[in-house]
Amino acid sequence: MARRAIRKTLEKTPDIRAVATLARVSIATVSRTINGAPVVSERLSKRVWAAIEQLNYFPNTLARSLVSGRSRILGIIVENITNPFFPELIQSFEEIAVANGYEILVSSSNSDPAILTTCVRRMIERKVEGVAVLTFGEEEPVLEQLAYHDIPMVLAEFHLDDPKASTIALDYATGIRAAVQHLAALGHRKIAFLAGPHSIHSAVTRENDFRTALQEAGLAIQKKWIIECNHKPRGGVAGFERLQALASQPTAILCSNDMTAIGVLRAAYLKGLKVPQDLSVIGLDDIDFAEFTLPPLTTIRLSRVELARAAFEALRQQAELPSGSKVQREFLVSTSLVIRGSTGAPPTQPAE
Amino acid sequence: MARRAIRKTLEKTPDIRAVATLARVSIATVSRTINGAPVVSERLSKRVWAAIEQLNYFPNTLARSLVSGRSRILGIIVENITNPFFPELIQSFEEIAVANGYEILVSSSNSDPAILTTCVRRMIERKVEGVAVLTFGEEEPVLEQLAYHDIPMVLAEFHLDDPKASTIALDYATGIRAAVQHLAALGHRKIAFLAGPHSIHSAVTRENDFRTALQEAGLAIQKKWIIECNHKPRGGVAGFERLQALASQPTAILCSNDMTAIGVLRAAYLKGLKVPQDLSVIGLDDIDFAEFTLPPLTTIRLSRVELARAAFEALRQQAELPSGSKVQREFLVSTSLVIRGSTGAPPTQPAE
DNA sequence: GTGAAAGCGCTAACAA
DNA sequence: TTGTTAGCGCTTTCAC
């Protein structure tokens, strides 16, 4: 025993006991002081803080979480961290979380079910108190694990029949309708849509909303002008090229996300088509970059801040409200059209 | 794997004891089985795995870390997660870490010392086993805390006199020299440099390397053509405008990073200057986007994969090698020129 | 108000 | 090979 004590003074990083000894109080008092329990007398509390500072003591979060059963970690799983939409989203989410005393654990699934599975496993093992699944609808099977472990979750674009699951609905329809009407007002009648992968739920939603918007505007739906891409620039290039191979060309292209639109801009440029004189292009997301494309991209804004806030709020309610209390289970994030330089009147004679 | 055991609502989440009971072994045997200790007999090991599956048991990482003293978490602090360079870097780092059984804790300092301080505090509290500080040289004071807590670290572009600190040197000189010579070979004699904030160490290095490269190429250094920007597109726009206000114009602009170059491309476009006919532009980083700017950006590649690998390797050595053993303390990551479409011969008569 | 003591779920030393 | 047991550093009753 004596040996232990000596070694402790000599080399261990300070723990709550060291603080207690130095402050001449019990470890319980140290704990209460740190956690702001209202019972500690000012006299002792002062001694404790002094000792903490003197030893440069940091509480061990691991131990704290273990005993309290609260990790204060929130997980966030995104589709693809390489798409600028997601870092921006993560940043907002982290800010809110940290401001509320949570840590975040980030994972990128890269649309790969195997990776998703290990992400989920790691989240469970780390005892996260909730996870925001922002992969936009390709997740169902894995989520059972989360549900099984009673972990609150919030899903974008996806309903799960679980008492701990909330969902954030994205109102794409409003933004997409505005985009189509903007194009129609400019005089476009031939509008193509470069969709996202159909394996992603929200990509399908966006496409359907486009179809609806077209009809509302009294425009015909041309099957050939609706092409499935992959939400990446390269996909936009490919989609554009497939459009080019067609006998009849659209005068405007609405893209399922900004990355696709960036690819289209690039492909059009190489092809010698001027945007917006020869071709109008609209994106969706409004990533920070959208302002810096050439020309600046007209796009449908999906607010990352709003989305992050909704996700956090949903998780917080599930995690902190006494179970059984009425929590909000449905959130809605809206979209809106941001007009910049990539849209204009169609050419007087059909493009190409 | 389907949910085999339907857990009764009141039952608590299974722990190692539950598994032991069900498998009719001791908890030590369960622990050994999970951790792959080579001593467990196949007979028991089978029973244990069966019990684990039946209960859908996940080990509690918190408890594991607490007792083993190893959190298996690596921290990574980046300058600004909103700059695409960093998500790409994080992704590589995470892949390597996860493949080696580590989790990562990501923080973005946003070049704000206050945020950096809380990042570091959180890392210490979470008992990370090492942290990669990729803020490129604005960090010194805060790092003392890490050193004090004996946490291994690896710093980009920064030497710290601490036994647990390694550093990754970035060989910008090679890439920058190649860029300047590429420009010189094209016929440019008037080359500007849009630097990063001088508060960032690596920005200063890049600028100095540019000066050196200019001299090597026998070109004069024009003070007015070296402008401090902020490594963001908007900074590039501002830098370009300051250049435009000058009496004498450069025919090429080398930028301290790709984000700046993107701003320049945008500003030049608005000004009616054609790239590369009227003006050549070179970036640095080679973010994924660089390929999709208009025109595609000639840039100096700094490999994220290499950087991530070096960072992980440095941390692993410090964390896993027996203390006292010889570890590599210096790493070098190289750069190289990628020629795309934003560079060409200078206009025959001075630009503008 | 304050302290003593009982664990949180797990690993590892030591026994058997 | 397997089991028993002592903690890891902390929070939280429960006494005083």
XYZ file of C-alpha atoms (C1' of nucleotides) in Angstrom:
736
model
C 0.000 0.000 0.000
C 2.731 2.422 0.924
C 4.496 1.590 -2.302
C 1.435 2.473 -4.284
C 1.019 5.819 -2.640
C 4.580 6.807 -3.332
C 4.386 5.894 -6.951
C 1.221 7.874 -7.262
C 2.801 11.083 -6.041
C 5.721 10.553 -8.303
C 4.363 9.914 -11.727
C 0.670 9.434 -12.279
C -1.381 11.983 -14.103
C -3.550 13.561 -11.448
C -6.874 11.953 -10.660
C -9.764 12.948 -8.508
C -8.081 11.450 -5.456
C -4.998 13.571 -5.876
C -7.176 16.640 -6.009
C -9.075 15.519 -2.924
C -5.885 14.937 -0.986
C -4.416 18.260 -1.919
C -7.618 20.111 -1.102
C -8.080 18.085 2.082
C -11.594 17.014 1.196
C -13.208 13.770 0.077
C -13.388 12.751 -3.531
C -17.139 13.150 -3.339
C -16.694 16.822 -2.631
C -14.364 17.184 -5.581
C -16.896 15.499 -7.798
C -19.684 17.732 -6.536
C -17.601 20.818 -7.058
C -16.722 19.920 -10.612
C -20.284 19.113 -11.472
C -21.627 22.243 -9.875
C -23.746 20.498 -7.296
C -25.368 23.279 -5.302
C -24.498 21.869 -1.899
C -20.776 22.498 -1.678
C -19.729 25.268 0.697
C -17.788 28.056 -0.828
C -14.884 27.459 1.499
C -14.269 23.951 0.240
C -15.158 24.681 -3.309
C -12.421 27.280 -3.404
C -9.867 24.867 -2.056
C -10.923 22.308 -4.613
C -10.616 24.632 -7.574
C -7.223 25.746 -6.370
C -6.061 22.149 -6.165
C -7.475 21.405 -9.602
C -5.578 24.267 -11.063
C -2.393 23.478 -9.216
C -2.388 19.906 -10.437
C -3.671 20.835 -13.877
C -6.301 18.194 -13.371
C -8.621 17.118 -16.167
C -11.514 14.829 -15.278
C -11.483 11.486 -17.019
C -14.473 11.482 -19.309
C -14.280 7.749 -19.762
C -14.807 7.051 -16.091
C -17.420 9.726 -15.848
C -19.419 8.275 -18.698
C -19.059 4.750 -17.449
C -20.581 5.457 -14.101
C -23.152 7.987 -15.185
C -24.258 5.954 -18.160
C -24.110 9.062 -20.301
C -21.385 9.358 -22.873
C -22.397 12.787 -24.076
C -21.436 11.716 -27.550
C -23.706 12.134 -30.535
C -23.009 10.254 -33.716
C -23.444 11.662 -37.172
C -23.306 9.448 -40.208
C -23.113 11.166 -43.554
C -23.295 9.846 -47.033
C -19.988 11.114 -48.308
C -17.727 13.505 -46.475
C -16.064 14.371 -49.744
C -19.144 16.172 -50.981
C -18.768 19.719 -49.566
C -22.388 19.691 -48.515
C -21.523 17.346 -45.676
C -18.529 19.047 -44.066
C -20.613 22.187 -43.934
C -23.371 20.204 -42.301
C -21.004 18.516 -39.887
C -19.523 21.818 -38.909
C -22.925 23.214 -37.991
C -23.874 20.084 -36.144
C -20.643 20.075 -34.196
C -20.986 23.699 -33.219
C -24.430 23.133 -31.821
C -23.425 19.917 -30.109
C -20.310 21.316 -28.492
C -22.225 24.363 -27.337
C -24.545 21.959 -25.559
C -21.815 19.893 -23.992
C -21.774 17.040 -26.455
C -18.985 15.549 -28.454
C -19.610 14.240 -31.942
C -18.466 11.102 -33.656
C -18.379 11.481 -37.404
C -18.627 8.697 -39.899
C -18.885 8.689 -43.629
C -20.609 5.682 -45.120
C -19.568 6.356 -48.705
C -22.817 4.681 -49.682
C -21.240 1.384 -48.801
C -23.450 -0.884 -46.658
C -20.420 -2.668 -45.212
C -18.886 0.576 -44.045
C -22.237 1.684 -42.712
C -22.455 -1.471 -40.675
C -19.123 -0.895 -38.993
C -20.012 2.761 -38.421
C -23.112 1.709 -36.596
C -21.237 -0.878 -34.594
C -18.664 1.676 -33.498
C -21.395 4.068 -32.502
C -23.060 1.453 -30.365
C -19.800 0.424 -28.753
C -19.002 4.019 -27.931
C -22.388 4.319 -26.349
C -23.477 7.348 -28.285
C -26.601 8.939 -26.931
C -28.100 9.444 -30.332
C -27.203 9.358 -33.964
C -28.125 11.491 -36.893
C -28.279 9.385 -39.999
C -27.866 11.766 -42.893
C -27.320 9.306 -45.672
C -30.646 10.213 -47.194
C -32.352 6.928 -47.421
C -30.178 3.954 -48.146
C -30.008 2.670 -44.612
C -32.951 0.673 -43.409
C -31.481 -2.708 -42.473
C -28.572 -1.496 -40.393
C -30.730 0.805 -38.383
C -32.310 -2.108 -36.622
C -29.179 -2.427 -34.544
C -29.562 1.114 -33.343
C -33.203 0.540 -32.563
C -32.374 -2.669 -30.774
C -29.921 -0.828 -28.553
C -32.472 1.822 -27.750
C -30.390 4.557 -29.273
C -32.319 7.612 -30.345
C -31.920 8.437 -33.978
C -32.975 10.991 -36.458
C -33.195 10.150 -40.108
C -33.284 12.401 -43.084
C -35.940 11.447 -45.572
C -36.767 8.223 -43.937
C -39.440 6.920 -41.637
C -38.677 4.156 -39.235
C -41.309 2.612 -37.102
C -39.409 2.868 -33.856
C -40.279 4.815 -30.727
C -36.817 6.345 -30.627
C -36.665 7.441 -34.240
C -37.522 10.899 -35.498
C -37.442 12.011 -39.056
C -36.507 15.163 -40.859
C -38.482 15.695 -44.000
C -36.895 17.814 -46.661
C -39.288 19.948 -48.588
C -37.594 19.739 -51.946
C -40.847 20.309 -53.767
C -40.972 24.014 -52.997
C -37.462 24.706 -54.251
C -37.785 22.486 -57.270
C -41.085 24.033 -58.246
C -39.529 27.483 -57.959
C -36.636 26.364 -60.142
C -38.859 24.955 -62.845
C -41.056 28.020 -62.826
C -38.029 30.263 -62.990
C -36.907 28.362 -66.056
C -40.380 28.408 -67.573
C -40.657 32.146 -67.006
C -37.360 32.570 -68.823
C -38.937 30.790 -71.774
C -37.567 27.285 -71.384
C -39.819 24.465 -72.434
C -37.282 21.698 -72.730
C -35.867 20.913 -69.317
C -33.757 17.894 -68.453
C -33.144 16.409 -65.028
C -29.913 14.771 -63.962
C -31.013 12.604 -61.074
C -29.049 11.070 -58.228
C -28.630 7.339 -57.728
C -31.985 5.675 -57.269
C -30.607 3.768 -54.318
C -30.738 7.026 -52.389
C -34.214 7.767 -51.266
C -33.932 11.523 -51.486
C -32.694 11.298 -55.054
C -35.913 9.597 -56.013
C -37.921 12.202 -54.140
C -36.155 14.992 -55.967
C -36.846 13.355 -59.281
C -40.515 12.896 -58.503
C -40.793 16.475 -57.355
C -39.274 17.518 -60.654
C -41.851 15.543 -62.594
C -44.632 17.112 -60.590
C -43.226 20.596 -61.042
C -42.976 20.052 -64.785
C -46.610 19.061 -65.007
C -47.672 21.979 -62.877
C -45.885 24.247 -65.291
C -47.723 22.581 -68.155
C -44.520 21.153 -69.586
C -44.178 17.697 -71.060
C -42.119 15.055 -69.298
C -39.532 13.610 -71.656
C -38.288 10.316 -70.313
C -35.049 10.580 -72.223
C -34.239 13.813 -70.486
C -34.328 12.278 -67.052
C -31.048 10.528 -66.452
C -29.730 8.780 -63.386
C -26.295 10.031 -62.365
C -24.237 9.578 -59.210
C -24.286 12.941 -57.479
C -20.657 13.555 -58.369
C -19.093 15.928 -60.900
C -18.023 13.050 -63.066
C -21.601 11.843 -63.072
C -22.704 15.252 -64.268
C -20.235 15.057 -67.120
C -21.532 11.638 -68.107
C -25.137 12.750 -67.862
C -24.458 15.762 -70.026
C -22.808 13.602 -72.626
C -25.752 11.237 -72.731
C -28.011 14.219 -73.254
C -25.771 15.429 -76.066
C -26.078 12.116 -77.825
C -29.820 12.604 -78.117
C -31.556 13.791 -81.260
C -33.380 16.552 -79.449
C -31.643 18.717 -76.881
C -32.994 20.401 -73.743
C -32.288 24.092 -73.244
C -31.984 23.773 -69.491
C -30.727 21.150 -67.060
C -31.836 20.830 -63.495
C -29.413 18.768 -61.422
C -30.154 16.681 -58.374
C -27.248 18.278 -56.548
C -24.569 20.912 -56.988
C -21.774 18.434 -57.593
C -23.637 17.154 -60.626
C -24.180 20.698 -61.829
C -20.482 21.393 -61.526
C -19.815 18.456 -63.787
C -22.342 19.757 -66.285
C -20.734 23.186 -66.278
C -17.425 21.574 -66.984
C -18.740 19.352 -69.755
C -20.619 22.207 -71.389
C -17.472 24.301 -71.319
C -15.444 21.610 -73.017
C -18.182 21.201 -75.581
C -18.035 24.905 -76.319
C -21.520 25.625 -75.008
C -21.916 28.901 -73.171
C -23.844 28.957 -69.913
C -26.383 30.493 -69.675
C -26.582 31.697 -73.307
C -26.699 28.233 -74.850
C -27.747 26.259 -71.830
C -29.171 27.007 -68.395
C -28.038 24.959 -65.416
C -29.476 24.697 -61.929
C -28.053 22.806 -58.975
C -29.396 21.757 -55.605
C -27.823 22.186 -52.135
C -26.162 25.570 -52.507
C -22.795 24.444 -51.223
C -20.411 27.285 -50.424
C -18.720 26.650 -53.716
C -21.827 27.291 -55.760
C -21.085 30.963 -55.589
C -17.689 30.409 -57.135
C -18.458 28.271 -60.115
C -18.198 29.871 -63.549
C -20.732 31.239 -64.007
C -21.982 31.370 -60.418
C -24.518 28.635 -60.020
C -28.234 29.182 -59.780
C -29.279 26.580 -57.281
C -31.854 25.355 -54.814
C -30.692 26.048 -51.307
C -30.957 23.399 -48.645
C -29.837 25.030 -45.432
C -27.184 23.035 -43.607
C -27.659 25.082 -40.496
C -31.365 24.374 -40.418
C -30.797 20.718 -41.057
C -28.144 20.450 -38.369
C -30.314 22.289 -35.908
C -33.270 20.024 -36.571
C -31.119 16.939 -36.236
C -29.660 18.059 -32.953
C -32.995 19.135 -31.590
C -34.562 15.800 -32.443
C -31.766 13.913 -30.741
C -31.747 16.110 -27.706
C -35.424 15.673 -27.138
C -35.151 11.915 -27.343
C -32.087 11.784 -25.141
C -32.934 14.301 -22.481
C -36.653 14.394 -22.134
C -38.053 11.925 -19.626
C -39.192 8.924 -21.562
C -42.886 8.942 -22.138
C -43.023 12.695 -22.582
C -44.348 14.123 -25.778
C -41.491 14.728 -28.176
C -41.548 16.185 -31.625
C -41.069 13.355 -34.045
C -41.320 15.148 -37.356
C -39.189 18.014 -38.524
C -39.326 19.868 -41.783
C -36.530 21.677 -43.534
C -37.425 23.830 -46.471
C -35.617 24.730 -49.667
C -35.558 27.866 -51.744
C -34.272 29.017 -55.092
C -31.123 31.120 -55.261
C -30.775 32.784 -58.627
C -27.247 33.455 -59.804
C -25.601 33.428 -63.177
C -26.131 29.999 -64.667
C -29.688 30.562 -65.851
C -30.978 32.789 -68.606
C -33.305 32.844 -71.571
C -33.019 29.891 -73.951
C -31.246 30.415 -77.266
C -33.598 31.609 -79.984
C -32.849 28.561 -82.096
C -32.613 25.151 -80.485
C -29.248 24.494 -78.895
C -26.965 22.676 -81.318
C -27.771 -10.408 -39.322
C -31.371 -10.515 -38.312
C -32.472 -9.697 -34.849
C -32.505 -13.117 -33.279
C -33.388 -12.443 -29.690
C -36.286 -10.177 -29.067
C -35.336 -8.362 -25.966
C -38.027 -7.833 -23.407
C -38.556 -4.171 -22.888
C -37.535 -4.225 -19.255
C -34.368 -6.216 -19.663
C -31.218 -4.141 -19.578
C -28.758 -4.127 -22.401
C -26.608 -7.234 -22.157
C -23.233 -7.003 -20.481
C -20.298 -9.328 -20.276
C -21.847 -11.069 -17.284
C -24.989 -11.916 -19.181
C -22.902 -13.474 -21.910
C -20.860 -15.417 -19.361
C -23.961 -16.761 -17.688
C -25.578 -17.809 -20.914
C -22.394 -19.461 -22.150
C -21.779 -21.020 -18.736
C -18.246 -19.644 -18.469
C -16.569 -16.919 -16.439
C -16.490 -13.323 -17.568
C -12.744 -13.650 -17.990
C -13.277 -16.253 -20.645
C -15.721 -14.025 -22.443
C -13.217 -11.199 -22.329
C -10.462 -13.438 -23.639
C -12.640 -14.711 -26.438
C -13.613 -11.266 -27.574
C -10.058 -10.038 -27.492
C -8.735 -13.041 -29.326
C -6.488 -14.244 -26.532
C -4.918 -17.408 -27.900
C -5.598 -19.522 -24.847
C -9.325 -20.103 -25.051
C -10.381 -23.606 -26.035
C -12.456 -23.876 -29.118
C -15.252 -25.536 -27.218
C -15.798 -22.598 -24.900
C -15.048 -20.018 -27.504
C -17.865 -21.398 -29.622
C -20.295 -21.236 -26.753
C -19.249 -17.683 -26.038
C -19.706 -16.499 -29.587
C -23.088 -18.177 -29.705
C -24.141 -16.384 -26.542
C -22.837 -13.082 -27.882
C -24.861 -13.468 -31.003
C -27.951 -14.610 -29.207
C -27.874 -11.644 -26.861
C -26.704 -9.308 -29.596
C -24.020 -8.222 -27.203
C -21.739 -5.280 -27.945
C -18.776 -4.709 -25.639
C -18.772 -1.406 -23.807
C -15.822 0.513 -25.141
C -15.975 2.958 -22.278
C -15.335 0.303 -19.687
C -12.782 -1.361 -21.847
C -10.807 1.820 -22.277
C -11.062 2.766 -18.658
C -9.476 -0.376 -17.401
C -6.994 -0.911 -20.183
C -5.898 2.678 -20.145
C -6.155 2.712 -23.909
C -8.960 4.638 -25.522
C -8.015 3.691 -29.049
C -9.039 7.136 -30.125
C -6.848 9.370 -32.209
C -7.574 13.048 -32.443
C -7.238 15.080 -35.577
C -7.405 18.828 -35.497
C -7.677 20.586 -38.813
C -7.546 24.211 -39.698
C -10.875 24.484 -41.414
C -13.143 21.619 -42.286
C -14.875 23.792 -44.834
C -11.830 23.800 -47.075
C -12.221 20.615 -49.150
C -8.588 19.798 -48.615
C -9.374 18.800 -45.063
C -12.343 16.488 -45.491
C -10.298 14.602 -48.034
C -7.485 14.419 -45.524
C -9.805 13.374 -42.713
C -11.291 10.677 -44.844
C -7.891 9.153 -45.550
C -6.874 9.444 -41.935
C -10.060 7.817 -40.752
C -9.751 4.951 -43.188
C -6.269 4.151 -41.996
C -7.203 4.576 -38.357
C -10.301 2.403 -38.531
C -8.388 -0.252 -40.405
C -6.017 -0.318 -37.465
C -8.690 -0.453 -34.828
C -8.735 3.193 -33.873
C -11.548 5.673 -33.726
C -10.988 9.284 -34.648
C -12.143 12.472 -33.017
C -12.301 15.321 -35.475
C -12.067 18.978 -34.606
C -11.875 22.040 -36.737
C -10.133 24.984 -35.141
C -11.242 27.530 -37.719
C -7.992 29.309 -36.970
C -9.514 30.466 -33.719
C -7.250 29.997 -30.680
C -10.225 29.822 -28.321
C -11.786 26.991 -30.294
C -8.423 25.291 -30.519
C -8.125 25.430 -26.764
C -11.434 23.700 -26.219
C -10.587 21.148 -28.898
C -7.437 20.279 -27.056
C -9.241 20.102 -23.743
C -11.811 17.724 -25.171
C -9.084 15.565 -26.635
C -7.351 15.318 -23.295
C -10.560 14.541 -21.471
C -11.386 11.823 -23.945
C -7.944 10.377 -23.357
C -6.961 10.253 -26.976
C -3.833 8.257 -27.592
C -2.409 10.775 -29.960
C -3.389 13.797 -31.938
C -2.544 14.978 -35.394
C -2.424 18.745 -35.426
C -2.922 19.757 -39.009
C -3.464 23.442 -38.574
C -0.158 24.181 -40.251
C 1.593 26.238 -37.712
C -0.525 28.505 -35.602
C -0.638 26.347 -32.534
C 2.335 26.500 -30.261
C 0.903 27.660 -26.927
C -2.003 25.252 -26.711
C 0.161 22.294 -27.504
C 1.821 22.553 -24.151
C -1.260 21.020 -22.597
C -0.918 18.014 -24.822
C 2.745 17.717 -23.983
C 1.988 18.075 -20.291
C -0.428 15.190 -20.513
C 2.100 13.036 -22.307
C -0.051 12.714 -25.370
C 1.827 11.869 -28.540
C 1.346 14.372 -31.276
C 2.325 14.957 -34.814
C 2.488 18.435 -36.204
C 2.499 19.588 -39.763
C 5.140 22.187 -40.439
C 6.036 22.700 -36.868
C 8.754 21.565 -34.550
C 8.059 21.166 -30.895
C 10.766 20.313 -28.471
C 8.915 17.501 -26.788
C 9.809 13.832 -26.623
C 6.314 12.853 -27.737
C 6.094 15.190 -30.700
C 6.887 14.262 -34.275
C 6.712 16.559 -37.214
C 5.719 16.218 -40.812
C 7.629 18.496 -43.092
C 5.972 19.454 -46.325
C 8.308 19.826 -49.219
C 6.549 22.697 -50.914
C 9.775 23.880 -52.497
C 9.844 21.143 -55.100
C 6.320 21.756 -56.320
C 6.602 25.505 -56.218
C 9.871 25.441 -58.101
C 8.280 23.220 -60.746
C 5.368 25.634 -61.018
C 7.556 28.678 -61.441
C 9.708 26.934 -63.993
C 6.639 25.755 -65.867
C 5.494 29.358 -66.016
C 8.938 30.606 -66.993
C 9.172 28.006 -69.744
C 5.847 29.230 -71.054
C 7.380 32.688 -71.306
C 6.064 34.356 -68.162
C 8.358 36.842 -66.500
C 5.840 38.640 -64.361
C 4.502 36.276 -61.744
C 2.449 37.278 -58.720
C 1.907 35.300 -55.531
C -1.288 35.331 -53.510
C -0.117 34.215 -50.100
C -2.001 32.734 -47.175
C -2.358 34.452 -43.817
C 1.022 35.053 -42.271
C -0.264 33.716 -38.989
C -0.127 30.284 -40.557
C 3.348 28.946 -40.613
C 3.015 26.997 -43.800
C 1.703 30.022 -45.635
C 4.930 31.813 -44.859
C 6.941 28.805 -45.976
C 5.103 28.690 -49.267
C 5.756 32.354 -49.833
C 9.449 32.001 -49.083
C 9.695 29.027 -51.379
C 8.094 31.118 -54.081
C 10.680 33.855 -53.629
C 13.469 31.330 -53.831
C 12.006 29.709 -56.910
C 11.709 33.081 -58.601
C 15.355 33.861 -57.983
C 16.411 30.450 -59.185
C 14.547 31.129 -62.388
C 16.367 34.443 -62.695
C 13.152 36.404 -62.267
C 12.839 39.576 -60.244
C 10.828 39.628 -57.045
C 8.220 42.360 -57.150
C 7.036 43.150 -53.649
C 3.748 44.531 -54.877
C 2.930 41.260 -56.523
C 3.113 39.320 -53.320
C -0.140 39.800 -51.473
C -1.382 38.283 -48.252
C -4.818 36.717 -48.631
C -6.816 34.358 -46.426
C -6.779 31.019 -48.211
C -10.424 31.372 -49.131
C -12.070 32.084 -52.492
C -13.142 35.499 -51.340
C -9.537 36.223 -50.425
C -8.505 35.264 -53.927
C -11.026 37.688 -55.348
C -9.710 40.468 -53.112
C -6.102 39.661 -53.966
C -6.865 39.714 -57.668
C -8.521 43.080 -57.345
C -5.559 44.531 -55.529
C -3.353 43.270 -58.320
C -5.644 44.896 -60.883
C -5.316 48.217 -59.157
C -1.578 48.200 -59.798
C 0.068 50.110 -62.613
C 1.911 47.061 -63.867
C 0.173 43.712 -64.155
C 1.550 40.194 -63.767
C 0.805 37.670 -66.500
C 0.570 34.768 -64.073
C -0.614 34.254 -60.537
C 0.562 31.511 -58.254
C -1.791 30.980 -55.338
C -0.964 29.662 -51.893
C -3.863 27.231 -52.113
C -6.581 26.071 -54.475
C -9.354 27.962 -52.734
C -7.536 31.189 -53.441
C -7.051 30.171 -57.056
C -10.751 29.496 -57.380
C -11.423 33.019 -56.219
C -8.968 34.348 -58.776
C -10.612 32.378 -61.555
C -13.934 33.848 -60.570
C -12.621 37.399 -60.349
C -10.809 37.132 -63.664
C -13.974 35.853 -65.290
C -16.007 38.766 -64.003
C -13.325 41.137 -65.192
C -13.515 39.610 -68.654
C -10.017 38.171 -68.563
C -9.616 34.793 -70.207
C -7.641 32.104 -68.433
C -5.111 31.073 -69.618
C -5.003 33.354 -72.686
C -4.856 36.596 -70.726
C -3.725 35.255 -67.396
C -2.264 32.009 -66.085
C -3.312 30.739 -62.687
C -1.810 28.007 -60.514
C -3.149 26.675 -57.239
C -1.748 24.495 -54.493
C -3.256 21.392 -52.834
C -4.955 19.748 -55.796
C -8.285 19.313 -54.073
C -10.683 17.026 -55.899
C -12.420 20.071 -57.229
C -9.361 21.411 -58.980
C -10.141 19.180 -61.872
C -13.560 20.732 -62.251
C -12.848 24.413 -62.210
C -13.183 26.306 -65.471
C -10.652 25.936 -66.909
C -9.339 22.919 -65.002
C -6.776 24.164 -62.554
C -3.061 23.673 -62.959
C -1.941 23.130 -59.406
C 0.684 21.810 -57.049
C -0.426 18.536 -55.604
C -0.074 17.852 -51.922
C -1.150 14.282 -51.406
C -3.734 13.906 -48.665
C -3.227 10.185 -48.586
C 0.491 10.553 -48.033
C -0.046 13.170 -45.394
C -2.650 11.096 -43.575
C -0.461 8.044 -43.728
C 2.514 9.902 -42.310
C 0.395 11.376 -39.530
C -1.002 8.015 -38.563
C 2.350 6.319 -38.718
C 3.928 8.936 -36.504
C 1.185 8.592 -33.934
C 1.193 4.845 -34.004
C 4.891 4.657 -33.396
C 4.663 6.959 -30.418
C 1.641 5.206 -29.005
C 2.503 1.592 -29.584
C 6.237 1.266 -29.551
C 7.721 0.604 -26.117
C 8.856 3.940 -24.758
C 12.532 4.391 -25.191
C 12.614 2.641 -28.516
C 13.854 4.467 -31.529
C 10.939 6.081 -33.335
C 10.918 8.094 -36.485
C 10.434 11.702 -35.528
C 10.606 13.377 -38.904
C 8.418 12.701 -41.875
C 8.465 14.296 -45.262
C 5.625 14.676 -47.694
C 6.424 15.857 -51.157
C 4.558 17.958 -53.679
C 4.420 17.876 -57.440
C 3.058 19.967 -60.261
C -0.121 18.891 -62.021
C -0.546 20.695 -65.296
C -4.098 21.255 -66.460
C -5.789 24.025 -68.318
C -5.254 27.224 -66.363
C -1.728 27.904 -67.564
C -0.522 28.905 -70.994
C 1.735 31.326 -72.785
C 1.435 34.963 -71.684
C -0.392 37.359 -74.004
C 1.895 38.930 -76.593
C 1.132 42.377 -75.302
C 0.955 42.975 -71.546
C -2.355 41.934 -70.052
C -4.798 44.835 -70.025
C -22.586 20.101 3.957
C -19.609 16.354 3.858
C -17.616 11.712 3.617
C -17.608 6.559 3.132
C -18.626 3.110 0.200
C -20.876 0.752 -3.552
C -20.555 0.010 -8.013
C -20.508 1.340 -13.740
C -18.505 -2.939 -17.400
C -14.534 -4.369 -18.284
C -9.234 -6.242 -18.293
C -5.406 -8.481 -16.252
C -2.870 -10.481 -12.482
C -2.890 -14.337 -10.029
C -4.733 -18.947 -8.605
C -6.152 -23.265 -9.498
C -6.917 -23.690 -20.020
C -10.143 -21.487 -16.902
C -11.946 -18.862 -12.902
C -11.517 -15.355 -9.087
C -10.756 -10.979 -7.920
C -8.842 -6.411 -7.674
C -9.203 -2.313 -9.464
C -9.552 1.634 -13.793
C -11.588 7.010 -12.139
C -15.537 8.526 -11.389
C -20.791 9.503 -9.629
C -24.157 8.648 -6.398
C -26.689 6.802 -2.671
C -26.625 6.733 2.147
C -25.126 7.908 6.621
C -23.423 11.374 9.700
